[in-house]
Short mmCIF file of C-alpha atoms in Angstrom, two decimals:
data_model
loop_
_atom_site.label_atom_id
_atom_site.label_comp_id
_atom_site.label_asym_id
_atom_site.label_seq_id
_atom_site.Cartn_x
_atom_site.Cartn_y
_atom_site.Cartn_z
CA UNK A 29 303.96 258.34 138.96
CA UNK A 30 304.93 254.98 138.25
CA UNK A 31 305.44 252.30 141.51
CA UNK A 32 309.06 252.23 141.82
CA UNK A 33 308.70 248.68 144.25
CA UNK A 34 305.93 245.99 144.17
CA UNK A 35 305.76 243.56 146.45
CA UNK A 36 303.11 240.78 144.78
CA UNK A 37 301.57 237.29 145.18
CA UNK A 38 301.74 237.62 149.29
CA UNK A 39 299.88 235.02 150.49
CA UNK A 40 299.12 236.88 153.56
CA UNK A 41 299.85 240.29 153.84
CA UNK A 42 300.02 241.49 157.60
CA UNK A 43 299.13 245.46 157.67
CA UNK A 44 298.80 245.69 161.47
CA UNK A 45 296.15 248.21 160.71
CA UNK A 46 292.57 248.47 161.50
CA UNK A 47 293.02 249.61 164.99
CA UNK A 48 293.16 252.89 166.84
CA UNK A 49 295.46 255.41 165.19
CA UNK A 50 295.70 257.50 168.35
CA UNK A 51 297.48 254.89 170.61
CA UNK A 52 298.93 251.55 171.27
CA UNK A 53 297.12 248.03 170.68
CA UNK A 54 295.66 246.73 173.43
CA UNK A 55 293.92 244.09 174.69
CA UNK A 56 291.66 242.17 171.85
CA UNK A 57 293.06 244.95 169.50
CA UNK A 58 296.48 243.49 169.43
CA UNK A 59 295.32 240.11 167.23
CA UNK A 60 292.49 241.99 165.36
CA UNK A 61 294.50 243.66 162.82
CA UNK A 62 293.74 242.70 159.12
CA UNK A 63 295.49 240.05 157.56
CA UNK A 64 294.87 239.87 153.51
CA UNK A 65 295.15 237.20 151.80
CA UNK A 66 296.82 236.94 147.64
CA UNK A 67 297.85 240.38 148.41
CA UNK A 68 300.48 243.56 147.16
CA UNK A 69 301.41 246.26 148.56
CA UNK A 70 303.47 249.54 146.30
CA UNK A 71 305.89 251.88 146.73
CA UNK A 72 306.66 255.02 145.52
CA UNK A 73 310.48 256.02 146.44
CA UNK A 74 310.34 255.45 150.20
CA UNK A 75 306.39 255.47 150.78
CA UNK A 76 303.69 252.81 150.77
CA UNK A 77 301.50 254.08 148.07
CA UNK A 78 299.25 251.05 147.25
CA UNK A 79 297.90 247.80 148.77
CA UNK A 80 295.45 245.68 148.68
CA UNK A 81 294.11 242.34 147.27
CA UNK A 82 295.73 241.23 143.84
CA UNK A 83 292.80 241.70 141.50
CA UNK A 84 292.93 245.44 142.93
CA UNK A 85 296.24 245.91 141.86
CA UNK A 86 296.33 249.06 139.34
CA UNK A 87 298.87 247.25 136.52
CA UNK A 88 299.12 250.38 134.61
CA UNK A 89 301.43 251.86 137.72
CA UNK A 90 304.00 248.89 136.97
CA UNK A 91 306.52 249.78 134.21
CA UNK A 92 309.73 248.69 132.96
CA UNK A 93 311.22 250.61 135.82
CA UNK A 94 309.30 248.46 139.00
CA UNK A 95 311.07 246.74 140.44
CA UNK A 96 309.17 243.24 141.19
CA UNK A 97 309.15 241.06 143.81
CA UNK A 98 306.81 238.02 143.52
CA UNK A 99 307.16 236.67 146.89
CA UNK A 100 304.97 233.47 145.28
CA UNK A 101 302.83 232.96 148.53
CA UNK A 102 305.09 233.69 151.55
CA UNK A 103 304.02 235.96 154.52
CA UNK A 104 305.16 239.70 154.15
CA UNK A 105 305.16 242.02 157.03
CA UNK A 106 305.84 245.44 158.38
CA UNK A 107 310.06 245.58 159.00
CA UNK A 108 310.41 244.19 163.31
CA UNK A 109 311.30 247.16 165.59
CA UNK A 110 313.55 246.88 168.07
CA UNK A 111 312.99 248.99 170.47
CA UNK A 112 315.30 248.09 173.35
CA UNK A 113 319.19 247.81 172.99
CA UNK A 114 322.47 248.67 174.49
CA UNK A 115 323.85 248.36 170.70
CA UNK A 116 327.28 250.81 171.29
CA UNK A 117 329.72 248.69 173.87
CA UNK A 118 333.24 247.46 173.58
CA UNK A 119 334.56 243.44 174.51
CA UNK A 120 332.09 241.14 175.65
CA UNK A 121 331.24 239.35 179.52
CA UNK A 122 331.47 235.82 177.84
CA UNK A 123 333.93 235.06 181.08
CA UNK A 124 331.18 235.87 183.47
CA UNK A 125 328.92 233.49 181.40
CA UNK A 126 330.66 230.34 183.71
CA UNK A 127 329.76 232.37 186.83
CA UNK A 128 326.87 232.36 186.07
CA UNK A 129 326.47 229.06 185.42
CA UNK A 130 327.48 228.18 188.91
CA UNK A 131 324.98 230.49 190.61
CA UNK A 132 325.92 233.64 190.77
CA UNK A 133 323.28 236.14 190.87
CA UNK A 134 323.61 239.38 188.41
CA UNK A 135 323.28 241.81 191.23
CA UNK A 136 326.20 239.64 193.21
CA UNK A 137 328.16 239.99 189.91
CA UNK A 138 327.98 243.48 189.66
CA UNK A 139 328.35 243.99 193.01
CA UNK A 140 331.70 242.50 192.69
CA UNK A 141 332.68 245.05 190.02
CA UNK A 142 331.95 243.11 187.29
CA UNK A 143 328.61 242.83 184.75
CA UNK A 144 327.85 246.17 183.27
CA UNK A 145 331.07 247.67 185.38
CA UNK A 146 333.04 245.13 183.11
CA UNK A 147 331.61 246.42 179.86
CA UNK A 148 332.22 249.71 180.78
CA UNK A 149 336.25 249.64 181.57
CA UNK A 150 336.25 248.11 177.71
CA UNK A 151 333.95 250.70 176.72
CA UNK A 152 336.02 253.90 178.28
CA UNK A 153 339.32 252.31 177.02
CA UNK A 154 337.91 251.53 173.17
CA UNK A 155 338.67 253.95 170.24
CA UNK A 156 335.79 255.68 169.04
CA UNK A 157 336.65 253.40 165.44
CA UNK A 158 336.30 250.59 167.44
CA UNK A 159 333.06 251.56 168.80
CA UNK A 160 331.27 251.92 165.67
CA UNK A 161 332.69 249.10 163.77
CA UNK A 162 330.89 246.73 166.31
CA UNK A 163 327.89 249.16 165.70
CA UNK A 164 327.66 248.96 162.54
CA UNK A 165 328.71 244.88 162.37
CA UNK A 166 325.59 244.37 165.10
CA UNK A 167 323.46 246.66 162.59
CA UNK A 168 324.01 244.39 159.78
CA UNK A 169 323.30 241.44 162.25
CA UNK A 170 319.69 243.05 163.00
CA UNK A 171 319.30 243.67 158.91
CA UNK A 172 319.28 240.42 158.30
CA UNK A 173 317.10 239.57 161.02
CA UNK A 174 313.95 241.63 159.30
CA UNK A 175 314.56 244.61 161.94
CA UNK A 176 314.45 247.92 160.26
CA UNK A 177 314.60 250.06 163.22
CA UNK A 178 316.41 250.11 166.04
CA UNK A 179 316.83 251.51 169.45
CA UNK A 180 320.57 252.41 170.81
CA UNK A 181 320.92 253.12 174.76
CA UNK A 182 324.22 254.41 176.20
CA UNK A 183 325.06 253.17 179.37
CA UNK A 184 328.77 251.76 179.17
CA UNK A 185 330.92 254.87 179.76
CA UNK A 186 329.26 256.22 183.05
CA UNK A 187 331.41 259.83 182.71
CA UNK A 188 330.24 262.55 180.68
CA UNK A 189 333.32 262.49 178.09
CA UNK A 190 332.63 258.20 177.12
CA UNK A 191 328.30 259.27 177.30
CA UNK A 192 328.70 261.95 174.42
CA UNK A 193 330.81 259.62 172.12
CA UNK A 194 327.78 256.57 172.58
CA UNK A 195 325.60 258.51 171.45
CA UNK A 196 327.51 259.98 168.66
CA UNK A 197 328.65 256.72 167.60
CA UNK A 198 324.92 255.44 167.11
CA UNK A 199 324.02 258.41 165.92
CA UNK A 200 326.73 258.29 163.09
CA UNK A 201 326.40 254.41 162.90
CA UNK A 202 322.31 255.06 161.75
CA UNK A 203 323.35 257.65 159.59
CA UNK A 204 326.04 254.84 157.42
CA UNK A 205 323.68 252.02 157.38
CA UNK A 206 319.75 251.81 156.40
CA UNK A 207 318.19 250.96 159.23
CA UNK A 208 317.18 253.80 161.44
CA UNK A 209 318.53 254.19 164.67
CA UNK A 210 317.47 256.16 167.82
CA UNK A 211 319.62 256.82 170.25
CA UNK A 212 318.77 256.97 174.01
CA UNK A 213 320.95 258.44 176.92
CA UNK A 214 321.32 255.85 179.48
CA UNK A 215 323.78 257.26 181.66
CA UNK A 216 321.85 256.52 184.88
CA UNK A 217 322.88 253.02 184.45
CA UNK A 218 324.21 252.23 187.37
CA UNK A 219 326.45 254.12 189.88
CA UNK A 220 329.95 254.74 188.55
CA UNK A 221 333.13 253.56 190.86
CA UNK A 222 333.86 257.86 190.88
CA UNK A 223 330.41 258.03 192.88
CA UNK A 224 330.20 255.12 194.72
CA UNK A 225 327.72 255.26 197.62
CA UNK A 226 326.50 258.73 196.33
CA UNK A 227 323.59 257.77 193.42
CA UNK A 228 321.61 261.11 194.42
CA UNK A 229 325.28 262.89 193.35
CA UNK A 230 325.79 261.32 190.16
CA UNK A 231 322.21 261.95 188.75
CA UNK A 232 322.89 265.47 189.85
CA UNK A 233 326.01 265.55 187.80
CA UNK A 234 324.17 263.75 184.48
CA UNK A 235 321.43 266.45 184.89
CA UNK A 236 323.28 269.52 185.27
CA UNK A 237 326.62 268.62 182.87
CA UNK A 238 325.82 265.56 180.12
CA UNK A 239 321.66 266.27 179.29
CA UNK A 240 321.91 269.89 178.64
CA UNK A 241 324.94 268.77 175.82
CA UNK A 242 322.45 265.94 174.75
CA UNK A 243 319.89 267.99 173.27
CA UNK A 244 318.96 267.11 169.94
CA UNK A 245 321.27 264.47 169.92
CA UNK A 246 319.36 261.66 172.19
CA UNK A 247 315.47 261.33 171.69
CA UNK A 248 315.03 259.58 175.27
CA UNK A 249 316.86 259.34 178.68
CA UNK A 250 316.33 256.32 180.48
CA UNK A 251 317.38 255.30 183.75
CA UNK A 252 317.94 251.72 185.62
CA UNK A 253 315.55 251.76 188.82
CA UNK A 254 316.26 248.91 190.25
CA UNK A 255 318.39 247.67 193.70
CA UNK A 256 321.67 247.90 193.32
CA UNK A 257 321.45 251.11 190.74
CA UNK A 258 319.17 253.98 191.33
CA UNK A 259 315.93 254.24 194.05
CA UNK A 260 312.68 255.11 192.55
CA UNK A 261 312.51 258.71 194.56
CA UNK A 262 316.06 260.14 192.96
CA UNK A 263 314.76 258.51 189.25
CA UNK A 264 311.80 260.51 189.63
CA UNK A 265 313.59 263.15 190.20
CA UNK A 266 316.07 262.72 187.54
CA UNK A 267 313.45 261.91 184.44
CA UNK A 268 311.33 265.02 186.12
CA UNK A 269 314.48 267.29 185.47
CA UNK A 270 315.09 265.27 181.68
CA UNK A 271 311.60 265.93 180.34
CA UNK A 272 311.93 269.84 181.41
CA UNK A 273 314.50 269.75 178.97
CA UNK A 274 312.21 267.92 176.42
CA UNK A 275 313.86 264.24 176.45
CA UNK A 276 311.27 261.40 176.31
CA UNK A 277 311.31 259.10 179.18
CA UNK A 278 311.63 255.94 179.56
CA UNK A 279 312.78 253.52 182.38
CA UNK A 280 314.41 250.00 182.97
CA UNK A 281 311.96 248.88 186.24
CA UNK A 282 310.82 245.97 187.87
CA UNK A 283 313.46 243.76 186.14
CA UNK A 284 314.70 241.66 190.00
CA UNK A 285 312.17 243.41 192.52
CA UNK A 286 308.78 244.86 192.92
CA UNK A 287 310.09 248.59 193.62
CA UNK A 288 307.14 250.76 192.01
CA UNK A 289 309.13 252.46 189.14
CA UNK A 290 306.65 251.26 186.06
CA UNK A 291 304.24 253.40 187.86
CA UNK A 292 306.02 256.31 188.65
CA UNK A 293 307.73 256.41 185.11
CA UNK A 294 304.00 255.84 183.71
CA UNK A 295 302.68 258.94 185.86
CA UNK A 296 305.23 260.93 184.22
CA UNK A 297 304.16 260.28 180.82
CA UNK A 298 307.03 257.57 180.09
CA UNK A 299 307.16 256.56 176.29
CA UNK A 300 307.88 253.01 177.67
CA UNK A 301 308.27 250.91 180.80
CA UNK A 302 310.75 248.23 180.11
CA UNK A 303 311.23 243.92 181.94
CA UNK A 304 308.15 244.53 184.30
CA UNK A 305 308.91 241.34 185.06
CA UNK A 306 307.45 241.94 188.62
CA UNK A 307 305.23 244.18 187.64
CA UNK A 308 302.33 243.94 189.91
CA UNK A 309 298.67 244.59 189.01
CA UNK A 310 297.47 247.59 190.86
CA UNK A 311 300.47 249.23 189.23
CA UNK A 312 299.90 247.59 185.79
CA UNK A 313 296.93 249.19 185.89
CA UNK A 314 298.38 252.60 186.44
CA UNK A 315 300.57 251.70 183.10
CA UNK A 316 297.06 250.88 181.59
CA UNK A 317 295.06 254.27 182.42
CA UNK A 318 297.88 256.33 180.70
CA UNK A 319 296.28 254.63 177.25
CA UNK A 320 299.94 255.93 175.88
CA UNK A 321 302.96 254.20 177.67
CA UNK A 322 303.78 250.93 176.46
CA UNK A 323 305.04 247.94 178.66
CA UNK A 324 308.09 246.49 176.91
CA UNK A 325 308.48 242.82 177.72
CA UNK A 326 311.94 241.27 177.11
CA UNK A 327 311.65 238.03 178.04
CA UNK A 328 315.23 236.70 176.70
CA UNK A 329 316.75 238.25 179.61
CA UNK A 330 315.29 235.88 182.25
CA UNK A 331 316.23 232.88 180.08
CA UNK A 332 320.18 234.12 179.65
CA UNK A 333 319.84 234.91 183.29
CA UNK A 334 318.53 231.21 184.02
CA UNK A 335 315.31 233.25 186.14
CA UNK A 336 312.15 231.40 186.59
CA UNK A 337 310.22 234.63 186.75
CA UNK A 338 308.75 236.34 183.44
CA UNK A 339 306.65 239.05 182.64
CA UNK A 340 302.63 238.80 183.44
CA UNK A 341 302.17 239.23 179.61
CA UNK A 342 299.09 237.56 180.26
CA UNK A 343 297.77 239.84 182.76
CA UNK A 344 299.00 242.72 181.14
CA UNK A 345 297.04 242.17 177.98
CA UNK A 346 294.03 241.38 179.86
CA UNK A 347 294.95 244.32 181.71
CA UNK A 348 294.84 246.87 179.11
CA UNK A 349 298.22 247.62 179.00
CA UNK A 350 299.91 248.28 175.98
CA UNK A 351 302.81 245.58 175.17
CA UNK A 352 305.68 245.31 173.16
CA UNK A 353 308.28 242.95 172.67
CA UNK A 354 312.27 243.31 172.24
CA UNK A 355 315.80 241.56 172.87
CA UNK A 356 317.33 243.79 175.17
CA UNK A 357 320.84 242.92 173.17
CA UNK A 358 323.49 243.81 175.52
CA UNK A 359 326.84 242.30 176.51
CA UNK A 360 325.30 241.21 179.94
CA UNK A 361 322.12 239.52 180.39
CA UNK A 362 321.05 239.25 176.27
CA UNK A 363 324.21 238.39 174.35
CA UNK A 364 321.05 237.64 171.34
CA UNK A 365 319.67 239.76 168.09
CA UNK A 366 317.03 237.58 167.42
CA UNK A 367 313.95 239.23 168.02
CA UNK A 368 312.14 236.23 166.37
CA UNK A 369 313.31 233.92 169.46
CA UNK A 370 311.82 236.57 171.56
CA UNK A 371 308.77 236.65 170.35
CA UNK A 372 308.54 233.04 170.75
CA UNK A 373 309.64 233.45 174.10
CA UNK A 374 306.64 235.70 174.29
CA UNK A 375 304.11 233.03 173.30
CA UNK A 376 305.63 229.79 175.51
CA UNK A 377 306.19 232.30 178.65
CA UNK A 378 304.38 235.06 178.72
CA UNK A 379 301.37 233.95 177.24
CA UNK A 380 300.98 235.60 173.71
CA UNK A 381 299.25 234.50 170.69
CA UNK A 382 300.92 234.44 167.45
CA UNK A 383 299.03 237.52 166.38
CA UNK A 384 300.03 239.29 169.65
CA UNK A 385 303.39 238.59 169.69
CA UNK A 386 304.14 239.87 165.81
CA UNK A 387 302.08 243.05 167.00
CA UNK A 388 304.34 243.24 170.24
CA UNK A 389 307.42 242.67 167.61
CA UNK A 390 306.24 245.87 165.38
CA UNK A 391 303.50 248.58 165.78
CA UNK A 392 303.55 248.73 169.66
CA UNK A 393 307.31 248.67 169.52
CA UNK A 394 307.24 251.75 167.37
CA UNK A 395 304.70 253.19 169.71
CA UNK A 396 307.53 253.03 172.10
CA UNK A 397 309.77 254.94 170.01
CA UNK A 398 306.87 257.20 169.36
CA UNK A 399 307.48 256.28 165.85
CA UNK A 400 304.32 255.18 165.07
CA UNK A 401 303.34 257.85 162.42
CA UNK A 402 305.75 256.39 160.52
CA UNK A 403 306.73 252.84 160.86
CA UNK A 404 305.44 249.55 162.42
CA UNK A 405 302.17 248.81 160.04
CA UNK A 406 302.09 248.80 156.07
CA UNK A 407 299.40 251.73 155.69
CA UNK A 408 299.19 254.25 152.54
CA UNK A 409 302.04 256.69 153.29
CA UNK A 410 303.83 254.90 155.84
CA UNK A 411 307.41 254.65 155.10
CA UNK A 412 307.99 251.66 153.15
CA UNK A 413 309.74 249.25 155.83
CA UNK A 414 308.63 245.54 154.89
CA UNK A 415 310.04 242.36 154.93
CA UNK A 416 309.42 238.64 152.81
CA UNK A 417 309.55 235.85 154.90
CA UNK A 418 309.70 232.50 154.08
CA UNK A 419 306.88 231.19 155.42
CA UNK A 420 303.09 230.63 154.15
CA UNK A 421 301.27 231.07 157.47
CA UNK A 422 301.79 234.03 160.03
CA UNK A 423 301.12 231.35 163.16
CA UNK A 424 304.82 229.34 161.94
CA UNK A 425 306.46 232.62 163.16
CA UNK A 426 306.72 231.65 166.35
CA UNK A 427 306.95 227.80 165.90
CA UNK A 428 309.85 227.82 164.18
CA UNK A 429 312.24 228.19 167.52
CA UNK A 430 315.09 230.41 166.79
CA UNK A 431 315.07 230.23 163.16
CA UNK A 432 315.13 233.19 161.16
CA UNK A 433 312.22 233.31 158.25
CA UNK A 434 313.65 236.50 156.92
CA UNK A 435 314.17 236.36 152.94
CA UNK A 436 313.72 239.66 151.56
CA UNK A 437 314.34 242.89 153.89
CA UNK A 438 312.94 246.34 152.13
CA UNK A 439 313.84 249.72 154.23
CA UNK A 440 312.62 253.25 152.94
CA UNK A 441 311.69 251.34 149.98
CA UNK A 442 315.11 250.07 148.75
CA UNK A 443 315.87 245.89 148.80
CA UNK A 444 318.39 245.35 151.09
CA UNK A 445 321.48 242.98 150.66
CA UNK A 446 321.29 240.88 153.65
CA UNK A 447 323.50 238.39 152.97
CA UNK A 448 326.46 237.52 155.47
CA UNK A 449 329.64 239.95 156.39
#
């Protein structure tokens, strides 16, 4: 069969392969991957079928129907994977933005009954139309930013009625649109004004009434551990009862205080651990001797949130611990899609190298979607998720601050249209 997509003339090609198969990159692993150089890489339908250095390429698979792409020098790259977002929400918290600005603290905000209790009056009042137009308009947003896969928490409706429409909008938002979507149940959130003062209650109610109706419909469940939201005991509890009924787990911990939740959710067997921005290093190294659950770092959270404090990425690599990088796009604390900015982020405050941070930005991030089978590194029989960006060395990904390089986006092995709304 003929290549229906090549992809020539890359002047480096950045496979993320060459490392273990079996788990996450870490430590030296996660800048050791091979880079080729005057490189191609082919496609067959949605599958990577063929790559390599030019003078390996096999010109009797390109006929009249390949589609070309001489990319004339510039870096291509495995498709970014976003792997933690609130992406389904109504209105936006851009009055709480001047609050902010005079001090306010995010827990004082919410406290008030504002922050995520803001988003989710808009959210419970919005038509489900509503709801998935902004889906699918944030969608085309990440598109264009090179991410090809994207994770979609719930978290904004807080009652079992508003829960079961987030998910079905990103469920039915990934199904209109090319780039995947997986949808996570984040109804543990926070408390809900109905339960007020009774946390313990409310996880009771999400277990027994909204997972069992969630199955086969949300890959994860994820909960907020964190003061304010929900103590580390009753989340153990809670993702203990979710993985009996076969959810993966993952867990929003150590975002404002050193509470012990990365290390609980890690004992479990937790896909991911997401902020660890105080992650300590007797429990990092509990994350570490899993080998499996991945340490999502978000750091443009801390700068929306004006916070000194960041991550230990650092530490973490040196650690052992498996990293990834996202947004953590959410009305809140990371009104921002660009996962490029992040990964900067990841370099000037957390300590990455280039080659770390575009690992962080792709095959770990799939590993915390437990997606790497499939996406995050251009391999033979991968599915063909790549992107062209306008740049001749991988180490201007990162210097280029906030700019997106992104000029050709490929998912399942059709050329996108990426242009604006």
């Amino acid at each position: 069969m003929a290549y229906s997509l090549l992809i020539r003339n890359c002047g480096q090609l950045l496979t993320l392969s060459g490392g273990s198969t079996a788990r996450p990159l870490t430590g030296s692993e996660l800048s050791d991957w091979l880079v080729l150089e005057n490189a191609f890489v082919a496609c067959e339908n949605d599958r990577i079928v063929a790559l390599g250095i030019m003078t390996e390429l096999d010109e009797t698979q390109v006929t009249s129907a390949t589609r070309v792409l001489d990319v004339q020098g510039r870096v291509v790259m495995p498709g970014l994977v976003e792997c933690h977002t609130h992406l389904v929400f109504a209105g936006n918290r851009a009055h709480e933005f001047q609050r902010k600005l005079q001090g306010e603290s995010y827990l004082d905000i919410l406290a008030s009954g504002g922050g995520i209790l803001s988003t989710v009056r808009a959210t419970r009042a919005a038509p489900e139309a509503e709801l998935l137009a902004n889906a699918l308009r944030h969608l085309h947003d990440f598109r264009r930013y090179g991410i090809t896969t994207v994770e979609a928490k719930s978290g904004y409706g807080l009652d079992k009625e508003t829960e079961l429409r987030l998910v079905r909008v990103a469920r039915e938002a990934g199904r209109r649109q090319p780039v995947r979507v997986v949808p996570t149940f984040l109804g543990a959130h926070v408390v809900p004004p109905e339960y007020k003062g009774r946390p313990a209650d409310y996880l009771d109610f999400l277990a027994a009434e909204v997972l069992p109706a969630l199955q086969g419909e949300a890959d994860f469940v994820d909960i907020f551990c964190e003061k304010g939201a929900f103590s580390v005991a009753d989340s153990r509890r809670y993702l203990q009862q979710a993985q009996v009924l076969g959810f993966g787990l993952k867990i929003h911990a150590e975002q404002l205080h050193d509470l012990g939740g990365c290390a609980m959710a890690a004992e479990l067997g937790a896909a991911s651990v997401d902020h660890c921005d105080y992650l300590n290093a007797a429990d990092a190294a509990q994350v570490a001797a899993t080998g499996q659950t991945v340490a999502v770092l978000l750091p443009l959270v801390p700068l929306f949130l004006r916070q000194e404090k960041y991550a230990p990425g650092r530490q973490l690599i040196a650690q052992g611990v498996p990293v990834a990088v996202s947004t953590d796009f959410n009305p809140g604390s990371c009104p921002s899609k660009n996962l490029w900015l992040a990964l900067s982020l990841a370099c000037l405050k957390m300590g990455f190298t280039p080659k770390e941070a575009i690992a962080a930005g792709t095959l770990n991030a799939a590993w915390a979607l437990n997606l790497a089978a499939e996406i995050g590194s251009l391999e033979v029989g991968k599915q063909a998720d790549i992107i062209v960006l306008d740049v001749r060395d991988y180490q201007e990904i990162p210097y280029w601050l906030g700019e997106n390089p992104v000029q050709e986006v490929v998912i399942g092995g059709q050329v996108q249209d990426i242009g604006t709304h």
